[in-house]
Tab-separated table of C-alpha atoms and ligand atoms in Angstrom:
chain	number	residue	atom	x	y	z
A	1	UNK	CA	-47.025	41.551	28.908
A	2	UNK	CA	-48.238	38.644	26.643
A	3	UNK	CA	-45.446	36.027	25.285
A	4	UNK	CA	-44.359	36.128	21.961
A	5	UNK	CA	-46.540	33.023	20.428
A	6	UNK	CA	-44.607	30.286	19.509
A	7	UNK	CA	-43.099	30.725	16.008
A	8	UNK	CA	-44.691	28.974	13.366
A	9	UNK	CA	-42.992	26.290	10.901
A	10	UNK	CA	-42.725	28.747	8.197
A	11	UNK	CA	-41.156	31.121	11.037
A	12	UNK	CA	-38.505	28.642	12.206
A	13	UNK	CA	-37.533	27.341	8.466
A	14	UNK	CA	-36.932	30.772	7.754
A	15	UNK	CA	-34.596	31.486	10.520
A	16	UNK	CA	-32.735	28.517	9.448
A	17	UNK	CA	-32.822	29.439	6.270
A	18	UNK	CA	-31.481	32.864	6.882
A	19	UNK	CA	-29.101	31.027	9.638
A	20	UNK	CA	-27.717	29.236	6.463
A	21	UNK	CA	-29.413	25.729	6.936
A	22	UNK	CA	-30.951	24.890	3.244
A	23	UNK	CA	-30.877	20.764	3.736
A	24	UNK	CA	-32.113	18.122	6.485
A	25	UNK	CA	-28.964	15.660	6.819
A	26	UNK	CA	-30.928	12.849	8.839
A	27	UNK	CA	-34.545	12.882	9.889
A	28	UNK	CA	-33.791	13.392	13.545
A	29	UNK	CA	-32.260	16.314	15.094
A	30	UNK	CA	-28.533	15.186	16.730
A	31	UNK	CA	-27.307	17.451	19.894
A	32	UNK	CA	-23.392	17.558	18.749
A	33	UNK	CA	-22.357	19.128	21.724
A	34	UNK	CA	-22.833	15.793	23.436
A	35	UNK	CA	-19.697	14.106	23.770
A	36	UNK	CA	-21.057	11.207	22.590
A	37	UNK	CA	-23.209	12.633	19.586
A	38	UNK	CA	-23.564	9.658	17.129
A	39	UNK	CA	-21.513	10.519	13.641
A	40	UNK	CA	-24.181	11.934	11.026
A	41	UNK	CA	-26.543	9.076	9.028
A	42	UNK	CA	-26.357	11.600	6.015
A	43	UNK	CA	-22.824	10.544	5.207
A	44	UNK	CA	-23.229	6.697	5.482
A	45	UNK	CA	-26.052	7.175	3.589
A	46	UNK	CA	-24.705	9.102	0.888
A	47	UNK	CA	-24.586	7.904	-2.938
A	48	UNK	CA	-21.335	6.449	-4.441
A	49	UNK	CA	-19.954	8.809	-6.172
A	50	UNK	CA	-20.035	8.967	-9.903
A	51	UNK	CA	-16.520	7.863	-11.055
A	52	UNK	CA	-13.988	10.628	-13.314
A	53	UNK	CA	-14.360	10.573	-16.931
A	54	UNK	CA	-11.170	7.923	-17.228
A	55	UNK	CA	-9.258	5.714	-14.868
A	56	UNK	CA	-6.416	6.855	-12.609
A	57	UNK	CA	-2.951	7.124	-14.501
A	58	UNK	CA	-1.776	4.178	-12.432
A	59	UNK	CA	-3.481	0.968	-11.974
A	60	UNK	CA	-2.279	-0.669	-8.810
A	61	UNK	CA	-4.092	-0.938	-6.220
A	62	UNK	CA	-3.892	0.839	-3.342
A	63	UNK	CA	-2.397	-0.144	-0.180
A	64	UNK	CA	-4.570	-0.116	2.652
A	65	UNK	CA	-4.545	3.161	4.944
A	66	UNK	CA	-5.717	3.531	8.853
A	67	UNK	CA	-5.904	6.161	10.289
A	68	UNK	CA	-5.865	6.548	14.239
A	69	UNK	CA	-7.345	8.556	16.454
A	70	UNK	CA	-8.691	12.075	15.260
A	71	UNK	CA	-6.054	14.563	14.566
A	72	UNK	CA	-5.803	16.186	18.289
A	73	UNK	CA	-5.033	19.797	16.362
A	74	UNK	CA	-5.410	21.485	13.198
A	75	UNK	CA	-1.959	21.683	13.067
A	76	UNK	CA	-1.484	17.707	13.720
A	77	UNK	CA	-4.637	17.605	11.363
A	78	UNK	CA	-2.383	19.664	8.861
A	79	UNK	CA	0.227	17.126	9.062
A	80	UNK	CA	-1.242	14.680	9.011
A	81	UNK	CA	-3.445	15.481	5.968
A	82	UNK	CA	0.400	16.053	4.364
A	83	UNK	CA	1.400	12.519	5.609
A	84	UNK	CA	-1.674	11.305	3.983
A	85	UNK	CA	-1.738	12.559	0.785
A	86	UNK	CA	2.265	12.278	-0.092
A	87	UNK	CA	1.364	8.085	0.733
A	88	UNK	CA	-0.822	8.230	-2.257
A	89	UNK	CA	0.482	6.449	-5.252
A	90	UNK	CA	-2.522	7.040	-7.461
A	91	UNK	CA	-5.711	9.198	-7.819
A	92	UNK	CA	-8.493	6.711	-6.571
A	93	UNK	CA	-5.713	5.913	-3.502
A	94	UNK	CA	-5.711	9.727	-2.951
A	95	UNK	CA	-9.688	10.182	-2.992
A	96	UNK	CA	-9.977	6.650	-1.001
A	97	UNK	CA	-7.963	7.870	1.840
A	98	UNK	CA	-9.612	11.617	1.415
A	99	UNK	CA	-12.701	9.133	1.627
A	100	UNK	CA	-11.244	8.371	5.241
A	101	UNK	CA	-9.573	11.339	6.564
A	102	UNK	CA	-10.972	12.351	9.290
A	103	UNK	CA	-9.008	15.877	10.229
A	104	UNK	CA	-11.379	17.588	8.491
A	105	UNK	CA	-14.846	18.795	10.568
A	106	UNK	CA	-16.511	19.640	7.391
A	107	UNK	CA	-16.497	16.007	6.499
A	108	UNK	CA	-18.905	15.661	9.073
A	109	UNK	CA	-21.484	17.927	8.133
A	110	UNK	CA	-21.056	17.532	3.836
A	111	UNK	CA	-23.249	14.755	2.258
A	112	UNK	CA	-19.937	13.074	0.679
A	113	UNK	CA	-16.386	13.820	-0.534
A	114	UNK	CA	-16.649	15.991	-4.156
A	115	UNK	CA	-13.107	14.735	-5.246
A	116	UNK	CA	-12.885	15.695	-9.306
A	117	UNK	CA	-14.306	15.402	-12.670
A	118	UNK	CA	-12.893	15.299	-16.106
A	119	UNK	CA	-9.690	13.536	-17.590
A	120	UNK	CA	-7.231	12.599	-15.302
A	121	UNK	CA	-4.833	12.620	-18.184
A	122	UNK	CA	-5.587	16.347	-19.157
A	123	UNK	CA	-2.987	19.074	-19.335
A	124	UNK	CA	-4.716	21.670	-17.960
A	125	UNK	CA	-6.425	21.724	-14.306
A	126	UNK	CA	-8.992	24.454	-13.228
A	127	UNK	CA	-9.107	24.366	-9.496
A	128	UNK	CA	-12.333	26.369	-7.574
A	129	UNK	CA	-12.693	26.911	-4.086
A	130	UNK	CA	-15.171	24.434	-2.606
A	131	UNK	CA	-18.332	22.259	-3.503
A	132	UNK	CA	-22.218	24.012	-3.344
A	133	UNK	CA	-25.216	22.492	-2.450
A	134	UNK	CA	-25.417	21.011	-5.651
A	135	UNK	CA	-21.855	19.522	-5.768
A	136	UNK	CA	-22.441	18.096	-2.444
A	137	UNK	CA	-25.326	16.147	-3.933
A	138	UNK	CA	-24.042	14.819	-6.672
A	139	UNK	CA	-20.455	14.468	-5.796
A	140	UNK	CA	-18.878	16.163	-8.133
A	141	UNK	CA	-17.200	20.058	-8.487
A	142	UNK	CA	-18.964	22.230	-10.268
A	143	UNK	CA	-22.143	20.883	-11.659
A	144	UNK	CA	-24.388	24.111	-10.421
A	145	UNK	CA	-25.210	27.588	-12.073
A	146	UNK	CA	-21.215	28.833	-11.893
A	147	UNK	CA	-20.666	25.210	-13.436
A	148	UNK	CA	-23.008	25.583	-16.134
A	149	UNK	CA	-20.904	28.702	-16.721
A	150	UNK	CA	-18.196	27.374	-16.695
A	151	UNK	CA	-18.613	24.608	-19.072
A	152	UNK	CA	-19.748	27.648	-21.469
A	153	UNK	CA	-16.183	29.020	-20.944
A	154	UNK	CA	-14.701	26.198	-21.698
A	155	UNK	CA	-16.427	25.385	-24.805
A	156	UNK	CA	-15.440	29.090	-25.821
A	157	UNK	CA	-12.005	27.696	-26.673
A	158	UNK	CA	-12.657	24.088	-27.264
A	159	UNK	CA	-12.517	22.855	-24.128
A	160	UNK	CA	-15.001	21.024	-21.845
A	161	UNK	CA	-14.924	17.474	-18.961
A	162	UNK	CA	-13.257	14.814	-21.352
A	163	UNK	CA	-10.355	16.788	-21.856
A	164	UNK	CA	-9.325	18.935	-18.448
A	165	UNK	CA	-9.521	18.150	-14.917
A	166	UNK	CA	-11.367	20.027	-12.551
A	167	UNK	CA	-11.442	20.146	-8.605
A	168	UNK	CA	-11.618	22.189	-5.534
A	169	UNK	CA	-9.149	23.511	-3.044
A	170	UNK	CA	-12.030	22.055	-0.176
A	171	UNK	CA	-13.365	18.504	-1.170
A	172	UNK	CA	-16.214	19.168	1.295
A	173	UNK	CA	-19.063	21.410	1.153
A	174	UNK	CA	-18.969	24.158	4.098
A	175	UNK	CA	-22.068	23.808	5.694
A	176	UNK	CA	-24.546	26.984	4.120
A	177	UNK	CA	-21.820	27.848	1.845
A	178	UNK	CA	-19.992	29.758	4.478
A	179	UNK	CA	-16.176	30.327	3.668
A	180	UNK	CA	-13.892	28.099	4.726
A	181	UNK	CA	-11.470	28.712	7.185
A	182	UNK	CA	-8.005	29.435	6.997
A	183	UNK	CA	-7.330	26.535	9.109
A	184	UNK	CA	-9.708	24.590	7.029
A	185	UNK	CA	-7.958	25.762	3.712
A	186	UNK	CA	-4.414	24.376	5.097
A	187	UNK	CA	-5.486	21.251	6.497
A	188	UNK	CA	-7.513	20.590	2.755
A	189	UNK	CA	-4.196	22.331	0.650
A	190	UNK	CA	-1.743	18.831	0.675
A	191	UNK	CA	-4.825	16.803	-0.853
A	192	UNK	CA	-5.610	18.768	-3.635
A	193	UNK	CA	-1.581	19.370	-4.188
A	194	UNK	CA	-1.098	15.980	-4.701
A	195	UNK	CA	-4.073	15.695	-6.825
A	196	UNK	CA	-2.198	18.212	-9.412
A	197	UNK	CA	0.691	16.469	-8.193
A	198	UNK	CA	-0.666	12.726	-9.511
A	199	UNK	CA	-2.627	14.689	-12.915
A	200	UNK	CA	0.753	16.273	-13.886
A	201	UNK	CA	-0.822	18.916	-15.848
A	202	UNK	CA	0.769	21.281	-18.328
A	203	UNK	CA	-1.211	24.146	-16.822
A	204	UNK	CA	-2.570	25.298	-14.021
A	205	UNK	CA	-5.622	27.678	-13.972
A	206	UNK	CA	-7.050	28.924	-10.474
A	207	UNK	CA	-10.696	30.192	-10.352
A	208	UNK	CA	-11.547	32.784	-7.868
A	209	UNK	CA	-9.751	34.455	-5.105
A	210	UNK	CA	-9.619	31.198	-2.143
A	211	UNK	CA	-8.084	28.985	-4.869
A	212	UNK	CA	-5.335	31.246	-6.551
A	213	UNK	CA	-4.141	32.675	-3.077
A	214	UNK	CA	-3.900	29.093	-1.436
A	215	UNK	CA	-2.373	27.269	-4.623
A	216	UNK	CA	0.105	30.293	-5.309
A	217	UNK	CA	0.903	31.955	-2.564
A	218	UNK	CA	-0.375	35.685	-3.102
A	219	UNK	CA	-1.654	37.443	-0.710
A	220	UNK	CA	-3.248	40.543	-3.872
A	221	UNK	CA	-7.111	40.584	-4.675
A	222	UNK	CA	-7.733	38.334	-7.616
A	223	UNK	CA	-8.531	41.866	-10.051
A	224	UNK	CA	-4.594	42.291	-9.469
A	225	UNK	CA	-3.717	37.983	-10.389
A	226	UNK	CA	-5.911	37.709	-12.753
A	227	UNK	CA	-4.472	37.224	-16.127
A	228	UNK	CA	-0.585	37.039	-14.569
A	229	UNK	CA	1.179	33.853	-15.406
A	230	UNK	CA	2.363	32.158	-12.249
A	231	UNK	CA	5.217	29.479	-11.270
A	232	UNK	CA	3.761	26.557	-9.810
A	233	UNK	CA	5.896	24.070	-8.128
A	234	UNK	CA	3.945	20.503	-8.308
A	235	UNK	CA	6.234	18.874	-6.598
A	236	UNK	CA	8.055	17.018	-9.429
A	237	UNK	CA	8.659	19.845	-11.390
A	238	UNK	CA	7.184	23.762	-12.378
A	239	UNK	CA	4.011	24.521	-13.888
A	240	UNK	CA	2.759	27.801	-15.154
A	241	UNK	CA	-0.754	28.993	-13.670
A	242	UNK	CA	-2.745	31.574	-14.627
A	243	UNK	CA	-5.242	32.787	-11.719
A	244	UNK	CA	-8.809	34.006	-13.225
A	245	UNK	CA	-12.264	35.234	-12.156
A	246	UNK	CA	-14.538	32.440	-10.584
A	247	UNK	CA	-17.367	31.992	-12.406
A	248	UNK	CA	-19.899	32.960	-9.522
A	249	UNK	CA	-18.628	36.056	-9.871
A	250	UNK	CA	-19.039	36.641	-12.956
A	251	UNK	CA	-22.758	35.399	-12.713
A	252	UNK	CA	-23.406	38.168	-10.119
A	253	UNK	CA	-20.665	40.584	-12.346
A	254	UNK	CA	-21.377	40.069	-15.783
A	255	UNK	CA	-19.264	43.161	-17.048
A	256	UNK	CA	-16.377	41.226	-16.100
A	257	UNK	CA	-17.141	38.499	-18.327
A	258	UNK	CA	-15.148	40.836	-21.129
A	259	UNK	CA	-11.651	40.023	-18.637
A	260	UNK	CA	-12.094	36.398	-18.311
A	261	UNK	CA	-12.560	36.143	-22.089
A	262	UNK	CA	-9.303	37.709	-22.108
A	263	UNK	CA	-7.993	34.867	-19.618
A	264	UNK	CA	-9.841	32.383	-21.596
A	265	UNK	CA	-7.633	33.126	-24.774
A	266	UNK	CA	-4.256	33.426	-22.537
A	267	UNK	CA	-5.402	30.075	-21.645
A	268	UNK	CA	-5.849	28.789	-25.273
A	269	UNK	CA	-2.438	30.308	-26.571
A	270	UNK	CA	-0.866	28.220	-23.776
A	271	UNK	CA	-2.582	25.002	-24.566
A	272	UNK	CA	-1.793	25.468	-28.439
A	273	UNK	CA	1.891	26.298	-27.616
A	274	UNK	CA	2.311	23.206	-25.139
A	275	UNK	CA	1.398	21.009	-27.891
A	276	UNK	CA	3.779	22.101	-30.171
B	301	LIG	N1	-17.790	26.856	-6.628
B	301	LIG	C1	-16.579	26.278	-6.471
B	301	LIG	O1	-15.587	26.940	-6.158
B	301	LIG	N2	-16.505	24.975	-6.676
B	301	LIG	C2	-17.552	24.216	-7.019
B	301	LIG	O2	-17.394	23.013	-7.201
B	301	LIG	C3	-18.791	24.850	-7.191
B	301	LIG	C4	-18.889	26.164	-6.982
């Protein structure tokens, strides 16, 4: 019997592509299951970030924070991610010891940390799951195809980055998009708590399924949360929240666009009657 002949490069970039490997982080291939695999180049090398639309509510600076040894768990990483976050007196403390935290394996394989964009002085908060390939590259949530959709929904009542706040429940892009896991989700949850937490919003809105059964606690399909006003407990006081359809979805389900319209103007009604 004659050997299969060696794949060619298309071959191979296929298979990763189908294996869910879309970028190169460093030019040379790193063996991680060496105990002492070098940390990845891509994430040293990665641009600052671009900075949110306005400056953290509170202008001290940060104290320092060190962190030890690796979590040894994801349940120490858990608590220690809750540790973390409840030491953070500010917004740019919060992302600069998110910057740090190392509990987190995706941090390892994502170019940088996509922390938020908008107004950190905005009353309402739209939280997604977790950064794409094109968040990951430019650092910031939602700046892809659902994005561009979703700065269309929020122009549809008046809205748009100067004046809410947007971020994910992950701050670090799975690696091929996969879905993050549950341990993943929990260790992430504290950071992007406190990140309400620090915006104190008015409102609360949850895109997707990941985000609104993390943030509140249900365990139903988004087409059963979806347009139900929630309790949400910041931490300093309640919130309402109203879960809603992620915008990929509704690029691959455009019928549903007639629902999250419906949201949309839920939304609005509770914006106008918070300012009253
Ligand atoms: N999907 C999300 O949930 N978040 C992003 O930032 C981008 C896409």
């Amino acid at each position: 019997m004659t050997p299969d002949p060696a794949p060619s490069l298309r071959q191979l970039l296929a298979f990763y592509l189908d294996a869910g490997v879309d970028c190169a982080l460093a030019e040379d291939p790193i063996n991680r299951m060496l105990d002492d695999a070098p940390e990845p180049a891509a994430r040293e090398a990665a641009p600052e970030p671009r900075p949110i639309v306005k400056p953290a509510l509170h202008a001290k600076p940060p104290p320092p924070l060190a962190f030890g040894a690796p979590p040894a768990s994801p349940d120490a990483a858990i608590i220690s991610a809750r540790e973390a976050a409840a030491t953070a007196p500010t917004l740019e403390a919060l992302r600069e010891l998110m910057q740090r935290f190392d509990g987190c394996a995706l941090r390892a394989t994502a170019t940088q940390l996509v922390f938020a964009d908008g107004n950190p002085q905005a009353k309402v908060v739209f939280v997604g799951e977790a950064p794409g390939r094109d968040e990951d590259i430019e650092g910031l949530p939602f700046v892809g195809r659902s994005g561009k959709l979703l700065d269309l929904m929020l122009a549809a009542i008046g809205l748009n980055r100067g004046n809410v706040y947007i971020a994910n429940v992950i701050p670090w892009r799975p690696p091929g998009n996969r879905t993050p896991t549950p341990q993943e989700t929990q260790i992430c949850l504290p950071f992007i708590r406190r990140q309400i937490e620090l915006v104190n919003p008015d409102l609360l809105v949850t895109l997707g399924n990941p985000s609104t059964q993390a943030l509140l606690g249900t365990r139903d399909g988004i087409m059963r949360t979806r347009g139900r006003w929630f309790d949400y407990d910041t931490g300093t006081r309640t919130i309402r929240a109203l879960p809603t359809l992620h915008p990929a979805y509704l690029l691959r389900q455009p019928t549903y666009k007639r629902l999250a319209w419906q949201d949309l103007r839920a939304i609005a009604t509770a914006i106008a009657a918070t300012s009253n």
